Amino acid sequence: MFLSTCPSSRRIPSLIRSLATESVPHTPNNVPPPPIPDDTKSRPSRLYPRPRPVSRNKRQALPVLPPSFGQNQLLPVPNSTRALLEHIVNSFEVPIHYAFAYGSCI
């Protein structure tokens, strides 16, 4: 109650407002924005990329594979190497029964 009757307490809020905000006179800007350069108009926007056109010159798959297809992938494995590999696979504590590899450099 004492604060509301004291004349200096009424000036404090207006003093704080004047210190907290900067008074800048507003001048309306009637100048239009600069025009967009022509080179930026022709460039496509990266915000909305478009898919590439479909190329129709894809090679057709062979309807029938030749009988010799894949023959170069078969490698002879000596029985000793096969037994060693089976021993290694059987030593794993997981239910592995078969293993195969496909691809280059495997």
Coordinates of C-alpha atoms in Angstrom, one line a residue:
M1 CA 0.0 0.0 0.0
F2 CA 2.8 2.4 0.7
L3 CA 4.1 1.9 -2.8
S4 CA 0.9 2.9 -4.5
T5 CA 0.6 6.2 -2.6
C6 CA 4.2 7.2 -3.1
P7 CA 4.7 9.5 -6.1
S8 CA 8.1 8.0 -7.0
S9 CA 6.7 4.5 -7.1
R10 CA 4.4 5.5 -10.0
R11 CA 7.3 6.8 -12.0
I12 CA 9.4 3.5 -11.6
P13 CA 7.4 1.4 -14.1
S14 CA 7.5 4.1 -16.8
L15 CA 11.2 4.6 -16.1
I16 CA 11.8 0.8 -16.5
R17 CA 9.8 0.7 -19.7
S18 CA 11.8 3.6 -21.2
L19 CA 15.1 1.9 -20.3
A20 CA 13.9 -1.6 -21.5
T21 CA 12.6 -0.5 -24.9
E22 CA 14.3 1.6 -27.5
S23 CA 12.2 4.3 -29.1
V24 CA 12.9 4.3 -32.9
P25 CA 10.7 6.5 -35.1
H26 CA 9.0 4.5 -37.8
T27 CA 9.4 5.8 -41.3
P28 CA 7.4 4.1 -44.0
N29 CA 9.4 2.7 -46.8
N30 CA 7.6 3.3 -50.1
V31 CA 10.5 2.0 -52.2
P32 CA 9.6 -1.4 -54.0
P33 CA 11.9 -4.3 -53.4
P34 CA 14.7 -4.8 -56.0
P35 CA 13.8 -6.9 -59.0
I36 CA 14.9 -10.5 -59.1
P37 CA 17.8 -11.1 -61.5
D38 CA 17.0 -13.0 -64.7
D39 CA 19.6 -15.7 -64.0
T40 CA 17.9 -16.8 -60.8
K41 CA 14.5 -17.0 -62.5
S42 CA 15.7 -19.7 -64.9
R43 CA 17.4 -21.9 -62.3
P44 CA 15.2 -24.7 -60.9
S45 CA 14.6 -24.6 -57.2
R46 CA 16.5 -27.1 -55.1
L47 CA 13.7 -27.0 -52.5
Y48 CA 11.4 -29.0 -54.8
P49 CA 13.6 -31.3 -57.0
R50 CA 12.0 -33.0 -59.9
P51 CA 12.7 -36.7 -60.8
R52 CA 14.9 -37.3 -63.8
P53 CA 13.1 -38.4 -67.0
V54 CA 12.9 -42.1 -67.6
S55 CA 15.4 -43.5 -70.1
R56 CA 13.8 -46.0 -72.5
N57 CA 17.1 -47.5 -73.7
K58 CA 17.5 -50.1 -71.0
R59 CA 19.0 -53.4 -72.1
Q60 CA 16.6 -56.3 -72.2
A61 CA 17.4 -59.3 -69.9
L62 CA 18.3 -62.6 -71.6
P63 CA 15.2 -64.8 -72.0
V64 CA 17.3 -67.9 -71.5
L65 CA 20.7 -68.2 -69.9
P66 CA 23.4 -70.2 -71.7
P67 CA 24.2 -73.7 -70.3
S68 CA 27.7 -72.5 -69.4
F69 CA 26.5 -69.6 -67.3
G70 CA 28.1 -69.6 -63.9
Q71 CA 30.6 -72.4 -64.6
N72 CA 33.5 -70.1 -63.8
Q73 CA 32.1 -69.7 -60.3
L74 CA 32.6 -73.3 -59.4
L75 CA 35.9 -73.9 -57.7
P76 CA 37.4 -77.3 -56.8
V77 CA 37.9 -77.7 -53.1
P78 CA 40.1 -80.5 -51.7
N79 CA 38.5 -82.8 -49.2
S80 CA 41.0 -81.7 -46.5
T81 CA 40.0 -78.1 -46.9
R82 CA 36.3 -79.0 -46.9
A83 CA 36.8 -81.1 -43.7
L84 CA 38.7 -78.2 -42.0
L85 CA 35.9 -75.7 -42.9
E86 CA 33.2 -78.1 -41.6
H87 CA 35.1 -78.4 -38.4
I88 CA 35.3 -74.6 -38.0
V89 CA 31.6 -74.2 -38.7
N90 CA 30.7 -77.0 -36.3
S91 CA 32.7 -75.3 -33.5
F92 CA 30.3 -72.3 -33.5
E93 CA 27.8 -72.4 -30.7
V94 CA 25.0 -71.4 -33.0
P95 CA 22.7 -73.5 -35.2
I96 CA 24.6 -73.0 -38.5
H97 CA 24.2 -75.9 -40.9
Y98 CA 25.1 -74.3 -44.2
A99 CA 27.2 -71.4 -45.3
F100 CA 27.6 -69.9 -48.8
A101 CA 29.1 -66.8 -50.4
Y102 CA 28.2 -65.0 -53.5
G103 CA 29.8 -62.1 -55.2
S104 CA 33.2 -60.9 -56.4
C105 CA 36.3 -61.3 -54.3
I106 CA 34.7 -63.7 -51.8

